[in-house]
């Protein structure tokens, strides 16, 4: 697996791979959150001048459960990114420096 460092890519990974991984086995099934691909691409596009191109995230959590909402809030507060969920879709709003 390649190293993920872009803030939008990290948030997307947390929601899809870490938080929702058990949606099929949950006692009460729930609908998975989709991603607004347009806002995702705008905030991860490396070929053009992206808002968060100069930010590389790196962290690890070992043997400890962490509140995913607080983790995502921390990522957003240390980048120029506002991730939000509306109508079961994950959107990304970049903040110009």
mmCIF file of C-alpha atoms in Angstrom:
data_model
loop_
_atom_site.group_PDB
_atom_site.id
_atom_site.type_symbol
_atom_site.label_atom_id
_atom_site.label_comp_id
_atom_site.label_asym_id
_atom_site.label_seq_id
_atom_site.Cartn_x
_atom_site.Cartn_y
_atom_site.Cartn_z
ATOM 1 C CA UNK A 1 0.000 0.000 0.000
ATOM 2 C CA UNK A 2 1.428 3.402 -0.949
ATOM 3 C CA UNK A 3 1.934 6.012 1.731
ATOM 4 C CA UNK A 4 -1.021 8.416 1.909
ATOM 5 C CA UNK A 5 -0.021 11.956 2.911
ATOM 6 C CA UNK A 6 -2.555 14.316 1.292
ATOM 7 C CA UNK A 7 -5.123 15.520 3.885
ATOM 8 C CA UNK A 8 -8.156 14.744 1.677
ATOM 9 C CA UNK A 9 -6.797 11.284 0.832
ATOM 10 C CA UNK A 10 -6.148 10.572 4.525
ATOM 11 C CA UNK A 11 -9.696 11.577 5.521
ATOM 12 C CA UNK A 12 -11.167 9.490 2.693
ATOM 13 C CA UNK A 13 -9.093 6.491 3.794
ATOM 14 C CA UNK A 14 -10.135 6.864 7.437
ATOM 15 C CA UNK A 15 -13.831 6.969 6.535
ATOM 16 C CA UNK A 16 -13.784 4.182 3.952
ATOM 17 C CA UNK A 17 -11.188 1.797 5.341
ATOM 18 C CA UNK A 18 -11.145 2.368 9.079
ATOM 19 C CA UNK A 19 -14.642 3.550 10.069
ATOM 20 C CA UNK A 20 -16.919 1.814 7.555
ATOM 21 C CA UNK A 21 -15.088 -1.493 7.247
ATOM 22 C CA UNK A 22 -17.712 -3.277 9.332
ATOM 23 C CA UNK A 23 -20.877 -1.891 7.705
ATOM 24 C CA UNK A 24 -21.864 -5.281 6.262
ATOM 25 C CA UNK A 25 -21.474 -7.076 9.588
ATOM 26 C CA UNK A 26 -23.070 -4.442 11.813
ATOM 27 C CA UNK A 27 -26.177 -5.447 13.757
ATOM 28 C CA UNK A 28 -28.063 -2.582 12.141
ATOM 29 C CA UNK A 29 -26.840 -2.266 8.539
ATOM 30 C CA UNK A 30 -26.186 1.273 7.389
ATOM 31 C CA UNK A 31 -25.565 2.870 4.046
ATOM 32 C CA UNK A 32 -21.937 3.576 3.212
ATOM 33 C CA UNK A 33 -20.834 7.154 2.791
ATOM 34 C CA UNK A 34 -19.973 8.020 -0.794
ATOM 35 C CA UNK A 35 -17.361 10.572 -1.861
ATOM 36 C CA UNK A 36 -18.008 13.612 -4.005
ATOM 37 C CA UNK A 37 -15.283 12.868 -6.565
ATOM 38 C CA UNK A 38 -15.189 16.428 -7.927
ATOM 39 C CA UNK A 39 -14.331 18.006 -4.587
ATOM 40 C CA UNK A 40 -11.954 15.113 -3.789
ATOM 41 C CA UNK A 41 -10.003 15.549 -7.033
ATOM 42 C CA UNK A 42 -9.847 19.329 -6.576
ATOM 43 C CA UNK A 43 -8.199 18.825 -3.181
ATOM 44 C CA UNK A 44 -5.833 15.987 -4.124
ATOM 45 C CA UNK A 45 -4.781 16.966 -7.661
ATOM 46 C CA UNK A 46 -0.990 17.054 -7.628
ATOM 47 C CA UNK A 47 -0.604 17.943 -11.326
ATOM 48 C CA UNK A 48 -2.142 21.356 -10.768
ATOM 49 C CA UNK A 49 -1.623 23.749 -7.893
ATOM 50 C CA UNK A 50 -3.701 22.089 -5.202
ATOM 51 C CA UNK A 51 -4.590 23.871 -1.999
ATOM 52 C CA UNK A 52 -2.941 21.220 0.184
ATOM 53 C CA UNK A 53 -0.054 20.197 -2.097
ATOM 54 C CA UNK A 54 2.519 21.555 0.341
ATOM 55 C CA UNK A 55 1.091 19.609 3.314
ATOM 56 C CA UNK A 56 2.204 16.034 3.987
ATOM 57 C CA UNK A 57 0.614 14.257 6.930
ATOM 58 C CA UNK A 58 2.310 11.477 8.838
ATOM 59 C CA UNK A 59 1.092 9.882 12.044
ATOM 60 C CA UNK A 60 0.428 6.512 13.585
ATOM 61 C CA UNK A 61 -1.878 5.128 16.237
ATOM 62 C CA UNK A 62 -0.792 1.924 17.977
ATOM 63 C CA UNK A 63 -2.905 -0.384 20.119
ATOM 64 C CA UNK A 64 -5.341 2.354 21.026
ATOM 65 C CA UNK A 65 -8.825 3.229 19.897
ATOM 66 C CA UNK A 66 -9.187 6.820 18.825
ATOM 67 C CA UNK A 67 -12.304 8.869 18.144
ATOM 68 C CA UNK A 68 -12.444 9.158 14.342
ATOM 69 C CA UNK A 69 -14.333 12.473 14.490
ATOM 70 C CA UNK A 70 -11.615 14.026 16.658
ATOM 71 C CA UNK A 71 -8.903 12.623 14.375
ATOM 72 C CA UNK A 72 -10.565 14.099 11.276
ATOM 73 C CA UNK A 73 -11.072 17.423 13.084
ATOM 74 C CA UNK A 74 -7.349 17.438 13.922
ATOM 75 C CA UNK A 75 -6.406 16.759 10.301
ATOM 76 C CA UNK A 76 -8.702 19.538 9.119
ATOM 77 C CA UNK A 77 -7.335 22.010 11.670
ATOM 78 C CA UNK A 78 -3.769 21.309 10.483
ATOM 79 C CA UNK A 79 -4.519 21.712 6.792
ATOM 80 C CA UNK A 80 -6.493 23.966 4.487
ATOM 81 C CA UNK A 81 -9.363 21.526 4.199
ATOM 82 C CA UNK A 82 -12.914 21.343 5.502
ATOM 83 C CA UNK A 83 -14.332 17.835 5.118
ATOM 84 C CA UNK A 84 -18.080 17.535 5.676
ATOM 85 C CA UNK A 85 -20.844 14.998 5.128
ATOM 86 C CA UNK A 86 -24.128 16.029 3.548
ATOM 87 C CA UNK A 87 -26.837 13.613 2.391
ATOM 88 C CA UNK A 88 -24.534 10.648 3.105
ATOM 89 C CA UNK A 89 -21.834 12.056 0.808
ATOM 90 C CA UNK A 90 -18.367 13.160 1.887
ATOM 91 C CA UNK A 91 -17.387 16.557 0.461
ATOM 92 C CA UNK A 92 -14.112 18.464 0.699
ATOM 93 C CA UNK A 93 -13.920 22.251 0.744
ATOM 94 C CA UNK A 94 -10.466 23.705 0.281
ATOM 95 C CA UNK A 95 -9.517 26.959 1.968
ATOM 96 C CA UNK A 96 -7.281 29.283 -0.038
ATOM 97 C CA UNK A 97 -4.167 30.369 1.872
#
